[in-house]
Amino acid sequence: MEGNVRYSPQVSSCSIKVRLVLSSIGVAVGLIVFFFFSFHYRNYNAGLWGLVSGLAAGLALGVTIAYSKHVWDGNPRQLKNFMLTGCFIQLAGICGFVAYLVLAISKNQDLIEYGDGYYLTTVWCFMTWKWGFALLMYSRTFLRSYQEKESLIQGEEAFGNKSAYDSVGDKQ
């Protein structure tokens, strides 16, 4: 292995694009589920959990957009707040999933779409958990990329080497 090879701490642009597309779909589906389940099927539990899922997807989308626009460059430690928010969203999703599953089983409920269908609500509790997990992982990945950039810069300054950012055009 050659000593000049450097690890790039940046998140790939393809990964960012995939996250943007998936999060956008999550927001749209969450809002659609809210309106359809709440107003058409009268399943308010599933509708509200769909809305919470869409809001969590919106947070994941916002964090990704902010990273791609370099908003976190000044203070990447703010991403820890989003990591914590993702943990709480996951906790809410798991608690809701277990609660609605227990309700559905204890009431011997079949899969029903109109009214209080608890099995459909468990699906949207799981989707809420999933977007909480995505928010946690996106924030964590972005924070690590900033930490790796910082450690690379500090390491180069300690050894007196030029920064990786200064030597982009100096390849011979």
PDB file of C-alpha atoms in Angstrom:
ATOM      1  CA  MET A   1       0.000   0.000   0.000  1.00  0.00           C
ATOM      2  CA  GLU A   2       1.389   3.347  -1.005  1.00  0.00           C
ATOM      3  CA  GLY A   3       1.736   6.041   1.663  1.00  0.00           C
ATOM      4  CA  ASN A   4       0.038   8.693  -0.497  1.00  0.00           C
ATOM      5  CA  VAL A   5      -3.357   6.967  -0.556  1.00  0.00           C
ATOM      6  CA  ARG A   6      -5.834   8.888   1.559  1.00  0.00           C
ATOM      7  CA  TYR A   7      -9.200   7.841   2.900  1.00  0.00           C
ATOM      8  CA  SER A   8     -11.978  10.164   1.802  1.00  0.00           C
ATOM      9  CA  PRO A   9     -14.269  10.951   4.729  1.00  0.00           C
ATOM     10  CA  GLN A  10     -16.929  12.432   2.450  1.00  0.00           C
ATOM     11  CA  VAL A  11     -20.248  10.667   2.027  1.00  0.00           C
ATOM     12  CA  SER A  12     -20.612   9.808  -1.661  1.00  0.00           C
ATOM     13  CA  SER A  13     -22.905  11.919  -3.801  1.00  0.00           C
ATOM     14  CA  CYS A  14     -24.722   8.766  -4.926  1.00  0.00           C
ATOM     15  CA  SER A  15     -25.460   7.904  -1.301  1.00  0.00           C
ATOM     16  CA  ILE A  16     -26.763  11.407  -0.679  1.00  0.00           C
ATOM     17  CA  LYS A  17     -29.000  11.246  -3.755  1.00  0.00           C
ATOM     18  CA  VAL A  18     -30.429   7.886  -2.663  1.00  0.00           C
ATOM     19  CA  ARG A  19     -31.116   9.273   0.821  1.00  0.00           C
ATOM     20  CA  LEU A  20     -32.793  12.342  -0.666  1.00  0.00           C
ATOM     21  CA  VAL A  21     -35.043  10.255  -2.907  1.00  0.00           C
ATOM     22  CA  LEU A  22     -35.983   7.740  -0.202  1.00  0.00           C
ATOM     23  CA  SER A  23     -36.668  10.436   2.387  1.00  0.00           C
ATOM     24  CA  SER A  24     -38.785  12.402  -0.091  1.00  0.00           C
ATOM     25  CA  ILE A  25     -40.821   9.300  -0.838  1.00  0.00           C
ATOM     26  CA  GLY A  26     -41.177   8.714   2.914  1.00  0.00           C
ATOM     27  CA  VAL A  27     -42.545  12.227   3.450  1.00  0.00           C
ATOM     28  CA  ALA A  28     -45.005  11.903   0.565  1.00  0.00           C
ATOM     29  CA  VAL A  29     -46.233   8.457   1.607  1.00  0.00           C
ATOM     30  CA  GLY A  30     -46.582   9.543   5.240  1.00  0.00           C
ATOM     31  CA  LEU A  31     -48.787  12.473   4.253  1.00  0.00           C
ATOM     32  CA  ILE A  32     -50.851  10.376   1.850  1.00  0.00           C
ATOM     33  CA  VAL A  33     -51.368   7.704   4.511  1.00  0.00           C
ATOM     34  CA  PHE A  34     -52.443  10.360   7.004  1.00  0.00           C
ATOM     35  CA  PHE A  35     -55.141  11.711   4.718  1.00  0.00           C
ATOM     36  CA  PHE A  36     -56.391   8.366   3.391  1.00  0.00           C
ATOM     37  CA  PHE A  37     -56.437   6.448   6.647  1.00  0.00           C
ATOM     38  CA  SER A  38     -57.810   9.339   8.691  1.00  0.00           C
ATOM     39  CA  PHE A  39     -60.492  10.670   6.374  1.00  0.00           C
ATOM     40  CA  HIS A  40     -61.397   7.781   4.078  1.00  0.00           C
ATOM     41  CA  TYR A  41     -60.931   4.693   6.241  1.00  0.00           C
ATOM     42  CA  ARG A  42     -61.541   6.431   9.605  1.00  0.00           C
ATOM     43  CA  ASN A  43     -58.524   4.661  11.079  1.00  0.00           C
ATOM     44  CA  TYR A  44     -57.175   7.615  13.029  1.00  0.00           C
ATOM     45  CA  ASN A  45     -54.497   5.590  14.811  1.00  0.00           C
ATOM     46  CA  ALA A  46     -52.876   4.459  11.563  1.00  0.00           C
ATOM     47  CA  GLY A  47     -53.342   7.916  10.044  1.00  0.00           C
ATOM     48  CA  LEU A  48     -51.576   9.686  12.888  1.00  0.00           C
ATOM     49  CA  TRP A  49     -48.729   7.177  12.954  1.00  0.00           C
ATOM     50  CA  GLY A  50     -48.408   7.647   9.185  1.00  0.00           C
ATOM     51  CA  LEU A  51     -48.112  11.384   9.797  1.00  0.00           C
ATOM     52  CA  VAL A  52     -45.452  10.840  12.480  1.00  0.00           C
ATOM     53  CA  SER A  53     -43.608   8.556  10.061  1.00  0.00           C
ATOM     54  CA  GLY A  54     -43.747  11.259   7.394  1.00  0.00           C
ATOM     55  CA  LEU A  55     -42.457  13.864   9.839  1.00  0.00           C
ATOM     56  CA  ALA A  56     -39.553  11.599  10.820  1.00  0.00           C
ATOM     57  CA  ALA A  57     -38.780  11.093   7.126  1.00  0.00           C
ATOM     58  CA  GLY A  58     -38.916  14.879   6.777  1.00  0.00           C
ATOM     59  CA  LEU A  59     -36.306  15.259   9.504  1.00  0.00           C
ATOM     60  CA  ALA A  60     -34.088  12.711   7.740  1.00  0.00           C
ATOM     61  CA  LEU A  61     -34.595  14.641   4.504  1.00  0.00           C
ATOM     62  CA  GLY A  62     -33.748  17.930   6.209  1.00  0.00           C
ATOM     63  CA  VAL A  63     -30.553  16.562   7.747  1.00  0.00           C
ATOM     64  CA  THR A  64     -29.462  15.212   4.361  1.00  0.00           C
ATOM     65  CA  ILE A  65     -30.219  18.476   2.554  1.00  0.00           C
ATOM     66  CA  ALA A  66     -28.364  20.436   5.240  1.00  0.00           C
ATOM     67  CA  TYR A  67     -25.329  18.156   4.866  1.00  0.00           C
ATOM     68  CA  SER A  68     -25.313  18.482   1.084  1.00  0.00           C
ATOM     69  CA  LYS A  69     -25.483  22.295   1.403  1.00  0.00           C
ATOM     70  CA  HIS A  70     -22.674  22.298   4.021  1.00  0.00           C
ATOM     71  CA  VAL A  71     -24.854  23.766   6.763  1.00  0.00           C
ATOM     72  CA  TRP A  72     -23.127  21.631   9.392  1.00  0.00           C
ATOM     73  CA  ASP A  73     -19.627  22.850   8.463  1.00  0.00           C
ATOM     74  CA  GLY A  74     -19.677  25.482  11.206  1.00  0.00           C
ATOM     75  CA  ASN A  75     -20.924  23.260  14.031  1.00  0.00           C
ATOM     76  CA  PRO A  76     -21.302  19.569  13.157  1.00  0.00           C
ATOM     77  CA  ARG A  77     -21.924  18.748  16.837  1.00  0.00           C
ATOM     78  CA  GLN A  78     -25.543  19.808  16.291  1.00  0.00           C
ATOM     79  CA  LEU A  79     -25.980  16.487  14.519  1.00  0.00           C
ATOM     80  CA  LYS A  80     -25.884  14.816  17.949  1.00  0.00           C
ATOM     81  CA  ASN A  81     -29.271  16.399  18.681  1.00  0.00           C
ATOM     82  CA  PHE A  82     -30.684  14.750  15.571  1.00  0.00           C
ATOM     83  CA  MET A  83     -29.147  11.441  16.623  1.00  0.00           C
ATOM     84  CA  LEU A  84     -30.932  11.749  19.971  1.00  0.00           C
ATOM     85  CA  THR A  85     -34.177  12.716  18.231  1.00  0.00           C
ATOM     86  CA  GLY A  86     -33.847   9.609  16.063  1.00  0.00           C
ATOM     87  CA  CYS A  87     -33.474   7.481  19.204  1.00  0.00           C
ATOM     88  CA  PHE A  88     -36.647   8.934  20.715  1.00  0.00           C
ATOM     89  CA  ILE A  89     -38.563   8.416  17.466  1.00  0.00           C
ATOM     90  CA  GLN A  90     -37.382   4.799  17.441  1.00  0.00           C
ATOM     91  CA  LEU A  91     -38.502   4.378  21.041  1.00  0.00           C
ATOM     92  CA  ALA A  92     -41.944   5.785  20.235  1.00  0.00           C
ATOM     93  CA  GLY A  93     -42.237   3.498  17.200  1.00  0.00           C
ATOM     94  CA  ILE A  94     -41.326   0.368  19.163  1.00  0.00           C
ATOM     95  CA  CYS A  95     -43.641   1.247  22.057  1.00  0.00           C
ATOM     96  CA  GLY A  96     -46.489   1.901  19.630  1.00  0.00           C
ATOM     97  CA  PHE A  97     -45.768  -1.301  17.721  1.00  0.00           C
ATOM     98  CA  VAL A  98     -45.883  -3.435  20.866  1.00  0.00           C
ATOM     99  CA  ALA A  99     -48.938  -1.641  22.280  1.00  0.00           C
ATOM    100  CA  TYR A 100     -51.016  -1.959  19.109  1.00  0.00           C
ATOM    101  CA  LEU A 101     -49.926  -5.541  18.551  1.00  0.00           C
ATOM    102  CA  VAL A 102     -51.014  -6.445  22.092  1.00  0.00           C
ATOM    103  CA  LEU A 103     -54.328  -4.632  21.543  1.00  0.00           C
ATOM    104  CA  ALA A 104     -54.958  -6.449  18.261  1.00  0.00           C
ATOM    105  CA  ILE A 105     -54.156  -9.849  19.761  1.00  0.00           C
ATOM    106  CA  SER A 106     -56.096  -9.292  22.991  1.00  0.00           C
ATOM    107  CA  LYS A 107     -59.191  -8.157  21.061  1.00  0.00           C
ATOM    108  CA  ASN A 108     -58.896 -11.069  18.580  1.00  0.00           C
ATOM    109  CA  GLN A 109     -58.960  -8.543  15.781  1.00  0.00           C
ATOM    110  CA  ASP A 110     -58.666  -9.516  12.133  1.00  0.00           C
ATOM    111  CA  LEU A 111     -57.009  -7.352   9.507  1.00  0.00           C
ATOM    112  CA  ILE A 112     -59.601  -4.620   8.997  1.00  0.00           C
ATOM    113  CA  GLU A 113     -59.189  -1.417   7.047  1.00  0.00           C
ATOM    114  CA  TYR A 114     -62.157   0.640   8.285  1.00  0.00           C
ATOM    115  CA  GLY A 115     -62.246   1.812  11.883  1.00  0.00           C
ATOM    116  CA  ASP A 116     -59.658   0.945  14.500  1.00  0.00           C
ATOM    117  CA  GLY A 117     -57.573  -1.653  12.672  1.00  0.00           C
ATOM    118  CA  TYR A 118     -54.669  -2.187  15.016  1.00  0.00           C
ATOM    119  CA  TYR A 119     -52.631  -4.409  12.699  1.00  0.00           C
ATOM    120  CA  LEU A 120     -52.416  -1.627  10.111  1.00  0.00           C
ATOM    121  CA  THR A 121     -51.373   0.727  12.881  1.00  0.00           C
ATOM    122  CA  THR A 122     -48.496  -1.602  13.819  1.00  0.00           C
ATOM    123  CA  VAL A 123     -47.234  -1.287  10.247  1.00  0.00           C
ATOM    124  CA  TRP A 124     -47.047   2.491  10.575  1.00  0.00           C
ATOM    125  CA  CYS A 125     -45.469   2.252  14.010  1.00  0.00           C
ATOM    126  CA  PHE A 126     -42.771   0.125  12.385  1.00  0.00           C
ATOM    127  CA  MET A 127     -42.368   2.688   9.597  1.00  0.00           C
ATOM    128  CA  THR A 128     -41.962   5.372  12.257  1.00  0.00           C
ATOM    129  CA  TRP A 129     -39.270   3.253  13.912  1.00  0.00           C
ATOM    130  CA  LYS A 130     -37.573   2.833  10.527  1.00  0.00           C
ATOM    131  CA  TRP A 131     -37.424   6.577   9.867  1.00  0.00           C
ATOM    132  CA  GLY A 132     -36.166   7.195  13.400  1.00  0.00           C
ATOM    133  CA  PHE A 133     -33.406   4.688  12.680  1.00  0.00           C
ATOM    134  CA  ALA A 134     -32.666   6.380   9.350  1.00  0.00           C
ATOM    135  CA  LEU A 135     -32.448   9.772  11.078  1.00  0.00           C
ATOM    136  CA  LEU A 136     -30.051   8.331  13.646  1.00  0.00           C
ATOM    137  CA  MET A 137     -27.861   6.665  11.021  1.00  0.00           C
ATOM    138  CA  TYR A 138     -27.821   9.599   8.591  1.00  0.00           C
ATOM    139  CA  SER A 139     -26.855  12.005  11.379  1.00  0.00           C
ATOM    140  CA  ARG A 140     -24.246   9.598  12.704  1.00  0.00           C
ATOM    141  CA  THR A 141     -22.700   9.083   9.263  1.00  0.00           C
ATOM    142  CA  PHE A 142     -22.545  12.809   8.597  1.00  0.00           C
ATOM    143  CA  LEU A 143     -21.069  13.528  12.043  1.00  0.00           C
ATOM    144  CA  ARG A 144     -18.403  10.853  11.531  1.00  0.00           C
ATOM    145  CA  SER A 145     -17.451  12.315   8.167  1.00  0.00           C
ATOM    146  CA  TYR A 146     -16.857  15.673   9.859  1.00  0.00           C
ATOM    147  CA  GLN A 147     -14.894  14.034  12.682  1.00  0.00           C
ATOM    148  CA  GLU A 148     -12.706  12.152  10.187  1.00  0.00           C
ATOM    149  CA  LYS A 149     -12.067  15.341   8.219  1.00  0.00           C
ATOM    150  CA  GLU A 150     -11.106  17.098  11.437  1.00  0.00           C
ATOM    151  CA  SER A 151      -8.741  14.331  12.530  1.00  0.00           C
ATOM    152  CA  LEU A 152      -7.102  14.238   9.081  1.00  0.00           C
ATOM    153  CA  ILE A 153      -6.506  17.978   9.170  1.00  0.00           C
ATOM    154  CA  GLN A 154      -5.163  17.875  12.735  1.00  0.00           C
ATOM    155  CA  GLY A 155      -2.924  14.920  11.895  1.00  0.00           C
ATOM    156  CA  GLU A 156      -1.444  16.667   8.887  1.00  0.00           C
ATOM    157  CA  GLU A 157      -0.840  19.829  10.886  1.00  0.00           C
ATOM    158  CA  ALA A 158       0.926  17.821  13.608  1.00  0.00           C
ATOM    159  CA  PHE A 159       3.309  16.226  11.090  1.00  0.00           C
ATOM    160  CA  GLY A 160       3.833  19.403   9.089  1.00  0.00           C
ATOM    161  CA  ASN A 161       2.331  17.913   5.926  1.00  0.00           C
ATOM    162  CA  LYS A 162       0.227  19.895   3.535  1.00  0.00           C
ATOM    163  CA  SER A 163      -3.492  19.507   3.940  1.00  0.00           C
ATOM    164  CA  ALA A 164      -5.300  17.109   1.618  1.00  0.00           C
ATOM    165  CA  TYR A 165      -7.399  20.044   0.496  1.00  0.00           C
ATOM    166  CA  ASP A 166      -4.322  22.053  -0.523  1.00  0.00           C
ATOM    167  CA  SER A 167      -2.780  19.287  -2.623  1.00  0.00           C
ATOM    168  CA  VAL A 168      -5.693  18.517  -4.933  1.00  0.00           C
ATOM    169  CA  GLY A 169      -4.163  20.294  -7.920  1.00  0.00           C
ATOM    170  CA  ASP A 170      -0.543  19.410  -7.036  1.00  0.00           C
ATOM    171  CA  LYS A 171      -0.535  15.815  -8.340  1.00  0.00           C
ATOM    172  CA  GLN A 172       2.519  15.008 -10.451  1.00  0.00           C
TER     173      GLN A 172
END
